[in-house]
């Protein structure tokens, strides 16, 4: 048994607590069976509460087990309510974002592999405008943790990733479905949305300078070719540089109404080649190290003919761990087979699109209980 903090995804209004909740000094905050009746109670329990985790002694039920997939779905659902409220100018509407940002961070800490897999395999979870911000926040949190940034800075940049496009929320669907070139009015609107987002966040009550700077600068480029101000080099804050990388990758691997998503390895290669002059080179290298050449969730065919899914990073960027779902002769396997791609026979031959792989599976079949819906 160990003592741990509560995951935000384990608390919900109207739901009874499955354990006693204590303060860090041992005082009882709430008893087993207590029904949560307000958001204030949730905030109090998250801020001060710890529980005795007996998962090592007694198997937890599926509903009790924390799930990174479930947490991110909660973020997507919550963000779909919060962003329109901010865009509508509701005062203090940004306050709910703090709990959503915490959920993103907890999902990444709980199971980064599942959080990354959601970017490729959970694209139907919500409207693109919202889900794209959640996906971007996941990678931003991952990169910020890899840089060992201060916890407060990480929270600020995750908040910025979640709210980066609030300034264009009313027309995001229009841009998502537009296949042809933008006209002059559309280009002007697009270039103005970072400043518009900052104005909306300030009106809602946001005063966090790191958060606001990251939203303002998330489309600026290292060479000064970005917008809205043409800021360049080190004048672009670290939060904006992280979000810019995450935003570009997630946009490339997301399906649009007018095009298919790029393969994950192609998206990374295109960024490093076509966008090279506009990127922070050390951070771009960090992105590749953290995602790998074959990011988690990528469909692959192995040298022995098996088809599977990259389920976690390997010892280096080119040799991830794969679980095969189809055998060498094309028959679906009864049980997924774990493959280490450092082994010659199981080396990756090629990356496949979802259509080429033709595979249906439940995420928890490959990633376990942290990928349960």
mmCIF file of C-alpha atoms in Angstrom:
data_model
loop_
_atom_site.group_PDB
_atom_site.id
_atom_site.type_symbol
_atom_site.label_atom_id
_atom_site.label_comp_id
_atom_site.label_asym_id
_atom_site.label_seq_id
_atom_site.Cartn_x
_atom_site.Cartn_y
_atom_site.Cartn_z
ATOM 1 C CA UNK A 1 0.000 0.000 0.000
ATOM 2 C CA UNK A 2 1.174 3.531 -0.764
ATOM 3 C CA UNK A 3 -0.162 7.038 -0.309
ATOM 4 C CA UNK A 4 -0.840 9.021 -3.458
ATOM 5 C CA UNK A 5 -2.647 12.130 -4.606
ATOM 6 C CA UNK A 6 -6.013 11.927 -6.301
ATOM 7 C CA UNK A 7 -6.289 12.103 -10.074
ATOM 8 C CA UNK A 8 -8.777 14.728 -11.228
ATOM 9 C CA UNK A 9 -10.395 12.122 -13.484
ATOM 10 C CA UNK A 10 -11.360 10.093 -10.404
ATOM 11 C CA UNK A 11 -13.719 12.788 -9.076
ATOM 12 C CA UNK A 12 -17.094 13.815 -10.478
ATOM 13 C CA UNK A 13 -20.193 15.626 -9.276
ATOM 14 C CA UNK A 14 -22.837 13.298 -7.861
ATOM 15 C CA UNK A 15 -20.444 10.333 -7.623
ATOM 16 C CA UNK A 16 -19.608 8.659 -4.307
ATOM 17 C CA UNK A 17 -15.978 8.496 -3.196
ATOM 18 C CA UNK A 18 -14.541 4.945 -3.413
ATOM 19 C CA UNK A 19 -12.069 5.619 -0.557
ATOM 20 C CA UNK A 20 -11.478 7.748 2.537
ATOM 21 C CA UNK A 21 -9.646 10.966 1.654
ATOM 22 C CA UNK A 22 -7.092 12.367 4.105
ATOM 23 C CA UNK A 23 -4.982 15.492 4.218
ATOM 24 C CA UNK A 24 -1.207 15.151 3.989
ATOM 25 C CA UNK A 25 -1.048 15.445 7.792
ATOM 26 C CA UNK A 26 -3.480 12.555 8.251
ATOM 27 C CA UNK A 27 -6.718 14.410 8.957
ATOM 28 C CA UNK A 28 -9.898 12.967 7.456
ATOM 29 C CA UNK A 29 -11.287 15.206 4.689
ATOM 30 C CA UNK A 30 -14.074 12.950 3.379
ATOM 31 C CA UNK A 31 -15.265 9.434 4.103
ATOM 32 C CA UNK A 32 -15.730 6.506 1.752
ATOM 33 C CA UNK A 33 -19.187 6.836 0.159
ATOM 34 C CA UNK A 34 -19.415 10.617 0.457
ATOM 35 C CA UNK A 35 -21.204 12.024 -2.603
ATOM 36 C CA UNK A 36 -19.488 15.045 -4.181
ATOM 37 C CA UNK A 37 -21.979 17.886 -4.475
ATOM 38 C CA UNK A 38 -19.983 20.882 -5.750
ATOM 39 C CA UNK A 39 -17.007 21.934 -7.853
ATOM 40 C CA UNK A 40 -15.531 23.532 -4.724
ATOM 41 C CA UNK A 41 -15.388 20.111 -3.060
ATOM 42 C CA UNK A 42 -13.559 18.695 -6.061
ATOM 43 C CA UNK A 43 -11.064 21.577 -5.985
ATOM 44 C CA UNK A 44 -10.484 21.085 -2.240
ATOM 45 C CA UNK A 45 -9.939 17.330 -2.545
ATOM 46 C CA UNK A 46 -7.571 17.751 -5.489
ATOM 47 C CA UNK A 47 -5.590 20.448 -3.712
ATOM 48 C CA UNK A 48 -5.323 18.821 -0.281
ATOM 49 C CA UNK A 49 -6.394 15.203 -0.543
ATOM 50 C CA UNK A 50 -4.401 11.980 -0.550
ATOM 51 C CA UNK A 51 -5.622 8.394 -0.502
ATOM 52 C CA UNK A 52 -4.272 5.001 0.442
ATOM 53 C CA UNK A 53 -3.650 3.237 -2.876
ATOM 54 C CA UNK A 54 -4.183 -0.477 -2.302
ATOM 55 C CA UNK A 55 -3.866 -1.471 -5.962
ATOM 56 C CA UNK A 56 -0.801 -3.576 -5.151
ATOM 57 C CA UNK A 57 -2.810 -5.526 -2.560
ATOM 58 C CA UNK A 58 -6.298 -5.713 -4.044
ATOM 59 C CA UNK A 59 -7.078 -5.559 -7.773
ATOM 60 C CA UNK A 60 -9.025 -2.423 -8.602
ATOM 61 C CA UNK A 61 -12.145 -2.554 -10.747
ATOM 62 C CA UNK A 62 -12.166 -1.072 -14.208
ATOM 63 C CA UNK A 63 -14.239 1.900 -13.013
ATOM 64 C CA UNK A 64 -11.773 2.661 -10.214
ATOM 65 C CA UNK A 65 -8.610 2.421 -12.295
ATOM 66 C CA UNK A 66 -7.351 5.779 -13.586
ATOM 67 C CA UNK A 67 -7.328 5.951 -17.364
ATOM 68 C CA UNK A 68 -5.301 8.440 -19.410
ATOM 69 C CA UNK A 69 -7.761 7.991 -22.286
ATOM 70 C CA UNK A 70 -10.719 8.735 -20.025
ATOM 71 C CA UNK A 71 -8.957 11.788 -18.581
ATOM 72 C CA UNK A 72 -8.305 13.244 -22.031
ATOM 73 C CA UNK A 73 -11.896 12.601 -23.104
ATOM 74 C CA UNK A 74 -13.017 14.538 -20.029
ATOM 75 C CA UNK A 75 -10.702 17.380 -21.052
ATOM 76 C CA UNK A 76 -12.152 17.422 -24.564
ATOM 77 C CA UNK A 77 -15.717 17.484 -23.237
ATOM 78 C CA UNK A 78 -14.898 20.200 -20.722
ATOM 79 C CA UNK A 79 -12.996 22.343 -23.200
ATOM 80 C CA UNK A 80 -15.966 22.254 -25.578
ATOM 81 C CA UNK A 81 -17.912 24.143 -22.892
ATOM 82 C CA UNK A 82 -15.179 26.453 -21.592
ATOM 83 C CA UNK A 83 -13.810 27.879 -24.854
ATOM 84 C CA UNK A 84 -17.187 29.185 -26.100
ATOM 85 C CA UNK A 85 -17.747 30.807 -22.711
ATOM 86 C CA UNK A 86 -14.397 32.619 -22.977
ATOM 87 C CA UNK A 87 -15.125 33.595 -26.586
ATOM 88 C CA UNK A 88 -18.499 34.976 -25.454
ATOM 89 C CA UNK A 89 -16.765 37.220 -22.934
ATOM 90 C CA UNK A 90 -18.027 35.565 -19.751
ATOM 91 C CA UNK A 91 -16.046 36.900 -16.812
ATOM 92 C CA UNK A 92 -13.916 34.328 -14.934
ATOM 93 C CA UNK A 93 -14.864 31.681 -17.508
ATOM 94 C CA UNK A 94 -11.176 30.755 -17.714
ATOM 95 C CA UNK A 95 -11.133 29.387 -14.149
ATOM 96 C CA UNK A 96 -12.376 25.947 -15.232
ATOM 97 C CA UNK A 97 -9.347 25.601 -17.508
ATOM 98 C CA UNK A 98 -7.078 24.987 -14.503
ATOM 99 C CA UNK A 99 -8.725 21.635 -13.738
ATOM 100 C CA UNK A 100 -8.575 20.658 -17.432
ATOM 101 C CA UNK A 101 -4.867 21.522 -17.647
ATOM 102 C CA UNK A 102 -4.245 19.453 -14.529
ATOM 103 C CA UNK A 103 -6.020 16.503 -16.148
ATOM 104 C CA UNK A 104 -3.793 16.786 -19.233
ATOM 105 C CA UNK A 105 -0.671 16.776 -17.068
ATOM 106 C CA UNK A 106 -1.932 13.835 -15.010
ATOM 107 C CA UNK A 107 -2.746 11.845 -18.150
ATOM 108 C CA UNK A 108 0.800 12.384 -19.450
ATOM 109 C CA UNK A 109 2.304 11.400 -16.091
ATOM 110 C CA UNK A 110 0.035 8.376 -15.728
ATOM 111 C CA UNK A 111 0.755 6.974 -19.205
ATOM 112 C CA UNK A 112 2.489 9.110 -21.822
ATOM 113 C CA UNK A 113 2.208 6.288 -24.368
ATOM 114 C CA UNK A 114 -1.588 6.240 -24.107
ATOM 115 C CA UNK A 115 -1.739 10.031 -24.212
ATOM 116 C CA UNK A 116 0.297 10.033 -27.449
ATOM 117 C CA UNK A 117 -1.712 7.160 -28.929
ATOM 118 C CA UNK A 118 -4.882 9.215 -28.420
ATOM 119 C CA UNK A 119 -3.608 11.767 -30.938
ATOM 120 C CA UNK A 120 -3.730 9.134 -33.687
ATOM 121 C CA UNK A 121 -6.483 6.815 -32.457
ATOM 122 C CA UNK A 122 -8.993 9.050 -30.675
ATOM 123 C CA UNK A 123 -9.735 11.574 -33.406
ATOM 124 C CA UNK A 124 -13.472 11.026 -33.151
ATOM 125 C CA UNK A 125 -13.595 12.136 -29.518
ATOM 126 C CA UNK A 126 -14.789 15.659 -30.282
ATOM 127 C CA UNK A 127 -14.900 18.588 -32.654
ATOM 128 C CA UNK A 128 -11.549 19.184 -34.350
ATOM 129 C CA UNK A 129 -11.157 22.710 -32.975
ATOM 130 C CA UNK A 130 -11.305 21.388 -29.412
ATOM 131 C CA UNK A 131 -9.601 18.039 -29.848
ATOM 132 C CA UNK A 132 -6.672 19.604 -31.699
ATOM 133 C CA UNK A 133 -6.013 21.882 -28.736
ATOM 134 C CA UNK A 134 -6.061 18.887 -26.373
ATOM 135 C CA UNK A 135 -3.662 16.957 -28.619
ATOM 136 C CA UNK A 136 -1.357 19.973 -28.770
ATOM 137 C CA UNK A 137 -1.490 20.308 -24.989
ATOM 138 C CA UNK A 138 -0.444 16.652 -24.576
ATOM 139 C CA UNK A 139 2.725 17.065 -26.634
ATOM 140 C CA UNK A 140 3.426 20.462 -25.081
ATOM 141 C CA UNK A 141 3.237 18.900 -21.605
ATOM 142 C CA UNK A 142 5.488 16.031 -22.685
ATOM 143 C CA UNK A 143 8.147 18.366 -24.093
ATOM 144 C CA UNK A 144 7.952 20.748 -21.136
ATOM 145 C CA UNK A 145 8.494 17.854 -18.725
ATOM 146 C CA UNK A 146 11.440 16.624 -20.797
ATOM 147 C CA UNK A 147 12.985 20.086 -20.454
ATOM 148 C CA UNK A 148 12.371 19.926 -16.678
ATOM 149 C CA UNK A 149 10.639 23.276 -16.708
ATOM 150 C CA UNK A 150 9.242 24.633 -13.455
ATOM 151 C CA UNK A 151 5.842 23.153 -12.551
ATOM 152 C CA UNK A 152 4.250 26.596 -12.719
ATOM 153 C CA UNK A 153 5.622 27.211 -16.197
ATOM 154 C CA UNK A 154 4.417 23.792 -17.370
ATOM 155 C CA UNK A 155 0.915 24.573 -16.118
ATOM 156 C CA UNK A 156 0.959 27.962 -17.889
ATOM 157 C CA UNK A 157 2.036 26.544 -21.254
ATOM 158 C CA UNK A 158 -0.516 23.703 -21.053
ATOM 159 C CA UNK A 159 -3.206 26.309 -20.343
ATOM 160 C CA UNK A 160 -1.959 28.259 -23.356
ATOM 161 C CA UNK A 161 -2.109 25.182 -25.591
ATOM 162 C CA UNK A 162 -5.694 24.502 -24.534
ATOM 163 C CA UNK A 163 -6.742 28.102 -25.260
ATOM 164 C CA UNK A 164 -4.419 28.967 -28.176
ATOM 165 C CA UNK A 165 -7.214 29.164 -30.777
ATOM 166 C CA UNK A 166 -9.982 30.772 -28.732
ATOM 167 C CA UNK A 167 -9.509 33.908 -30.847
ATOM 168 C CA UNK A 168 -10.668 32.076 -33.986
ATOM 169 C CA UNK A 169 -13.166 29.698 -32.397
ATOM 170 C CA UNK A 170 -16.176 31.032 -34.281
ATOM 171 C CA UNK A 171 -14.533 30.343 -37.657
ATOM 172 C CA UNK A 172 -12.329 27.359 -36.837
ATOM 173 C CA UNK A 173 -14.720 24.934 -38.524
ATOM 174 C CA UNK A 174 -14.691 27.125 -41.637
ATOM 175 C CA UNK A 175 -10.898 26.902 -41.898
ATOM 176 C CA UNK A 176 -10.987 23.178 -41.087
ATOM 177 C CA UNK A 177 -13.246 22.454 -44.071
ATOM 178 C CA UNK A 178 -11.804 24.943 -46.567
ATOM 179 C CA UNK A 179 -9.785 23.127 -49.209
ATOM 180 C CA UNK A 180 -8.806 26.044 -51.417
ATOM 181 C CA UNK A 181 -6.529 29.030 -50.759
ATOM 182 C CA UNK A 182 -7.589 31.675 -48.254
ATOM 183 C CA UNK A 183 -8.756 35.046 -49.516
ATOM 184 C CA UNK A 184 -7.313 38.311 -48.186
ATOM 185 C CA UNK A 185 -10.003 38.734 -45.514
ATOM 186 C CA UNK A 186 -9.535 35.171 -44.284
ATOM 187 C CA UNK A 187 -5.760 35.601 -44.124
ATOM 188 C CA UNK A 188 -6.140 38.781 -42.108
ATOM 189 C CA UNK A 189 -8.541 37.078 -39.692
ATOM 190 C CA UNK A 190 -6.183 34.129 -39.267
ATOM 191 C CA UNK A 191 -3.166 36.349 -38.618
ATOM 192 C CA UNK A 192 -5.124 38.347 -36.041
ATOM 193 C CA UNK A 193 -6.376 35.382 -33.986
ATOM 194 C CA UNK A 194 -3.422 35.177 -31.538
ATOM 195 C CA UNK A 195 -3.950 38.784 -30.433
ATOM 196 C CA UNK A 196 -7.723 38.272 -30.428
ATOM 197 C CA UNK A 197 -7.213 35.247 -28.163
ATOM 198 C CA UNK A 198 -5.095 37.252 -25.743
ATOM 199 C CA UNK A 199 -7.743 39.986 -25.638
ATOM 200 C CA UNK A 200 -10.471 37.439 -24.859
ATOM 201 C CA UNK A 201 -8.400 35.756 -22.155
ATOM 202 C CA UNK A 202 -7.603 39.084 -20.518
ATOM 203 C CA UNK A 203 -11.299 40.013 -20.616
ATOM 204 C CA UNK A 204 -12.089 36.696 -18.916
ATOM 205 C CA UNK A 205 -9.634 37.514 -16.122
ATOM 206 C CA UNK A 206 -6.362 35.866 -17.169
ATOM 207 C CA UNK A 207 -3.287 37.735 -15.904
ATOM 208 C CA UNK A 208 -0.639 34.979 -16.226
ATOM 209 C CA UNK A 209 2.115 36.550 -18.382
ATOM 210 C CA UNK A 210 3.601 33.195 -19.503
ATOM 211 C CA UNK A 211 0.172 31.947 -20.584
ATOM 212 C CA UNK A 212 -0.698 35.126 -22.478
ATOM 213 C CA UNK A 213 2.718 35.357 -24.167
ATOM 214 C CA UNK A 214 2.477 31.748 -25.377
ATOM 215 C CA UNK A 215 -0.969 32.350 -26.901
ATOM 216 C CA UNK A 216 0.208 35.565 -28.572
ATOM 217 C CA UNK A 217 3.377 34.025 -30.010
ATOM 218 C CA UNK A 218 2.370 30.462 -30.895
ATOM 219 C CA UNK A 219 2.484 31.258 -34.636
ATOM 220 C CA UNK A 220 5.749 33.191 -34.528
ATOM 221 C CA UNK A 221 8.772 31.665 -36.282
ATOM 222 C CA UNK A 222 12.425 31.631 -35.265
ATOM 223 C CA UNK A 223 13.376 33.422 -38.505
ATOM 224 C CA UNK A 224 10.816 36.183 -37.937
ATOM 225 C CA UNK A 225 8.451 35.033 -40.699
ATOM 226 C CA UNK A 226 5.546 34.253 -38.377
ATOM 227 C CA UNK A 227 2.619 36.306 -37.090
ATOM 228 C CA UNK A 228 1.134 38.465 -35.651
ATOM 229 C CA UNK A 229 4.236 40.545 -34.832
ATOM 230 C CA UNK A 230 7.120 38.884 -36.703
ATOM 231 C CA UNK A 231 8.920 38.168 -33.437
ATOM 232 C CA UNK A 232 12.071 36.101 -33.896
ATOM 233 C CA UNK A 233 14.720 34.069 -32.083
ATOM 234 C CA UNK A 234 14.966 34.124 -28.317
ATOM 235 C CA UNK A 235 12.334 36.863 -28.113
ATOM 236 C CA UNK A 236 9.794 34.070 -28.644
ATOM 237 C CA UNK A 237 8.991 32.538 -25.262
ATOM 238 C CA UNK A 238 9.737 28.871 -24.583
ATOM 239 C CA UNK A 239 6.022 28.123 -24.179
ATOM 240 C CA UNK A 240 5.186 29.471 -27.627
ATOM 241 C CA UNK A 241 8.065 27.555 -29.214
ATOM 242 C CA UNK A 242 6.844 24.292 -27.668
ATOM 243 C CA UNK A 243 3.230 24.901 -28.669
ATOM 244 C CA UNK A 244 4.259 25.812 -32.220
ATOM 245 C CA UNK A 245 5.994 22.446 -32.647
ATOM 246 C CA UNK A 246 3.147 20.471 -31.083
ATOM 247 C CA UNK A 247 0.529 22.402 -33.083
ATOM 248 C CA UNK A 248 2.234 21.719 -36.416
ATOM 249 C CA UNK A 249 2.732 18.017 -35.762
ATOM 250 C CA UNK A 250 -0.827 17.446 -34.528
ATOM 251 C CA UNK A 251 -2.293 19.355 -37.479
ATOM 252 C CA UNK A 252 -0.359 17.207 -39.952
ATOM 253 C CA UNK A 253 -1.466 13.861 -38.484
ATOM 254 C CA UNK A 254 -5.127 14.884 -38.111
ATOM 255 C CA UNK A 255 -7.692 13.999 -40.733
ATOM 256 C CA UNK A 256 -9.266 16.978 -42.482
ATOM 257 C CA UNK A 257 -12.406 17.099 -44.570
ATOM 258 C CA UNK A 258 -10.272 17.849 -47.640
ATOM 259 C CA UNK A 259 -7.258 15.570 -47.061
ATOM 260 C CA UNK A 260 -6.075 12.431 -45.351
ATOM 261 C CA UNK A 261 -3.693 12.723 -42.397
ATOM 262 C CA UNK A 262 0.018 12.406 -43.012
ATOM 263 C CA UNK A 263 1.750 9.312 -41.689
ATOM 264 C CA UNK A 264 3.366 10.232 -38.345
ATOM 265 C CA UNK A 265 6.939 9.664 -39.552
ATOM 266 C CA UNK A 266 6.219 11.676 -42.715
ATOM 267 C CA UNK A 267 4.772 14.516 -40.620
ATOM 268 C CA UNK A 268 7.963 14.687 -38.562
ATOM 269 C CA UNK A 269 10.183 14.486 -41.644
ATOM 270 C CA UNK A 270 8.209 17.211 -43.405
ATOM 271 C CA UNK A 271 8.505 19.482 -40.385
ATOM 272 C CA UNK A 272 12.259 18.981 -40.110
ATOM 273 C CA UNK A 273 12.833 19.539 -43.826
ATOM 274 C CA UNK A 274 10.200 21.955 -45.145
ATOM 275 C CA UNK A 275 9.898 23.964 -41.914
ATOM 276 C CA UNK A 276 13.567 23.826 -40.887
ATOM 277 C CA UNK A 277 14.254 27.568 -41.123
ATOM 278 C CA UNK A 278 11.245 28.455 -38.981
ATOM 279 C CA UNK A 279 11.847 25.987 -36.133
ATOM 280 C CA UNK A 280 13.901 26.102 -32.961
ATOM 281 C CA UNK A 281 16.380 23.365 -33.987
ATOM 282 C CA UNK A 282 17.182 22.011 -30.482
ATOM 283 C CA UNK A 283 13.479 21.806 -29.625
ATOM 284 C CA UNK A 284 12.719 20.101 -32.949
ATOM 285 C CA UNK A 285 15.359 17.492 -32.080
ATOM 286 C CA UNK A 286 13.722 17.106 -28.667
ATOM 287 C CA UNK A 287 10.372 16.483 -30.356
ATOM 288 C CA UNK A 288 11.885 13.632 -32.393
ATOM 289 C CA UNK A 289 13.573 12.159 -29.311
ATOM 290 C CA UNK A 290 10.350 12.240 -27.302
ATOM 291 C CA UNK A 291 8.078 10.920 -30.068
ATOM 292 C CA UNK A 292 10.566 8.681 -31.863
ATOM 293 C CA UNK A 293 10.806 8.269 -35.631
ATOM 294 C CA UNK A 294 7.761 6.010 -35.327
ATOM 295 C CA UNK A 295 5.490 7.720 -32.765
ATOM 296 C CA UNK A 296 3.318 5.662 -30.454
ATOM 297 C CA UNK A 297 0.144 4.628 -32.270
ATOM 298 C CA UNK A 298 1.800 4.294 -35.697
ATOM 299 C CA UNK A 299 0.695 1.315 -37.825
ATOM 300 C CA UNK A 300 3.726 -0.619 -39.110
ATOM 301 C CA UNK A 301 4.592 -3.706 -41.147
ATOM 302 C CA UNK A 302 7.552 -5.732 -39.884
ATOM 303 C CA UNK A 303 10.176 -7.531 -41.955
ATOM 304 C CA UNK A 304 8.540 -10.873 -41.158
ATOM 305 C CA UNK A 305 5.251 -9.629 -42.649
ATOM 306 C CA UNK A 306 3.396 -9.003 -39.394
ATOM 307 C CA UNK A 307 1.292 -5.870 -39.050
ATOM 308 C CA UNK A 308 1.005 -4.106 -35.726
ATOM 309 C CA UNK A 309 0.974 -0.881 -33.754
ATOM 310 C CA UNK A 310 3.818 0.963 -32.068
ATOM 311 C CA UNK A 311 2.867 0.843 -28.393
ATOM 312 C CA UNK A 312 5.853 2.446 -26.662
ATOM 313 C CA UNK A 313 9.229 4.007 -27.302
ATOM 314 C CA UNK A 314 12.333 1.858 -27.571
ATOM 315 C CA UNK A 315 15.889 2.490 -26.447
ATOM 316 C CA UNK A 316 16.390 4.751 -29.448
ATOM 317 C CA UNK A 317 14.173 6.681 -31.838
ATOM 318 C CA UNK A 318 14.232 4.033 -34.587
ATOM 319 C CA UNK A 319 13.484 0.857 -32.597
ATOM 320 C CA UNK A 320 10.157 1.187 -30.793
ATOM 321 C CA UNK A 321 8.182 -1.648 -29.229
ATOM 322 C CA UNK A 322 5.361 -3.008 -31.372
ATOM 323 C CA UNK A 323 2.419 -5.288 -30.727
ATOM 324 C CA UNK A 324 1.563 -7.337 -33.781
ATOM 325 C CA UNK A 325 -2.118 -7.906 -34.542
ATOM 326 C CA UNK A 326 -1.815 -9.651 -37.925
ATOM 327 C CA UNK A 327 0.459 -12.601 -38.624
ATOM 328 C CA UNK A 328 2.901 -13.029 -41.549
ATOM 329 C CA UNK A 329 0.238 -14.754 -43.673
ATOM 330 C CA UNK A 330 -2.375 -12.054 -43.131
ATOM 331 C CA UNK A 331 -4.465 -13.804 -40.486
ATOM 332 C CA UNK A 332 -5.623 -11.846 -37.450
ATOM 333 C CA UNK A 333 -3.788 -13.033 -34.327
ATOM 334 C CA UNK A 334 -5.860 -14.240 -31.385
ATOM 335 C CA UNK A 335 -3.540 -12.444 -28.953
ATOM 336 C CA UNK A 336 -1.315 -9.444 -29.775
ATOM 337 C CA UNK A 337 2.373 -10.400 -29.870
ATOM 338 C CA UNK A 338 4.967 -8.074 -28.342
ATOM 339 C CA UNK A 339 7.832 -7.362 -30.727
ATOM 340 C CA UNK A 340 11.157 -5.647 -30.060
ATOM 341 C CA UNK A 341 12.125 -4.004 -33.349
ATOM 342 C CA UNK A 342 15.831 -4.183 -32.480
ATOM 343 C CA UNK A 343 15.554 -7.852 -33.496
ATOM 344 C CA UNK A 344 16.249 -8.203 -37.241
ATOM 345 C CA UNK A 345 13.206 -10.370 -37.931
ATOM 346 C CA UNK A 346 10.942 -7.821 -36.251
ATOM 347 C CA UNK A 347 12.522 -4.663 -37.643
ATOM 348 C CA UNK A 348 10.105 -2.165 -39.189
ATOM 349 C CA UNK A 349 9.782 -2.520 -42.942
ATOM 350 C CA UNK A 350 7.305 0.290 -43.583
ATOM 351 C CA UNK A 351 4.739 2.581 -42.018
ATOM 352 C CA UNK A 352 1.110 2.034 -42.971
ATOM 353 C CA UNK A 353 -1.928 4.284 -43.032
ATOM 354 C CA UNK A 354 -5.017 3.219 -41.086
ATOM 355 C CA UNK A 355 -6.650 2.222 -44.368
ATOM 356 C CA UNK A 356 -3.665 0.098 -45.415
ATOM 357 C CA UNK A 357 -3.479 -1.601 -42.030
ATOM 358 C CA UNK A 358 -7.224 -2.263 -41.960
ATOM 359 C CA UNK A 359 -7.174 -2.966 -38.223
ATOM 360 C CA UNK A 360 -9.838 -2.447 -35.610
ATOM 361 C CA UNK A 361 -8.903 -2.829 -31.957
ATOM 362 C CA UNK A 362 -9.748 -1.524 -28.519
ATOM 363 C CA UNK A 363 -6.996 0.662 -27.046
ATOM 364 C CA UNK A 364 -7.010 -1.264 -23.766
ATOM 365 C CA UNK A 365 -6.117 -4.436 -25.695
ATOM 366 C CA UNK A 366 -2.700 -2.899 -26.364
ATOM 367 C CA UNK A 367 -2.151 -0.433 -23.525
ATOM 368 C CA UNK A 368 -4.135 -1.936 -20.663
ATOM 369 C CA UNK A 369 -6.406 -0.252 -18.154
ATOM 370 C CA UNK A 370 -4.973 3.245 -18.637
ATOM 371 C CA UNK A 371 -6.511 3.137 -22.137
ATOM 372 C CA UNK A 372 -10.024 2.180 -21.025
ATOM 373 C CA UNK A 373 -12.848 4.468 -22.072
#
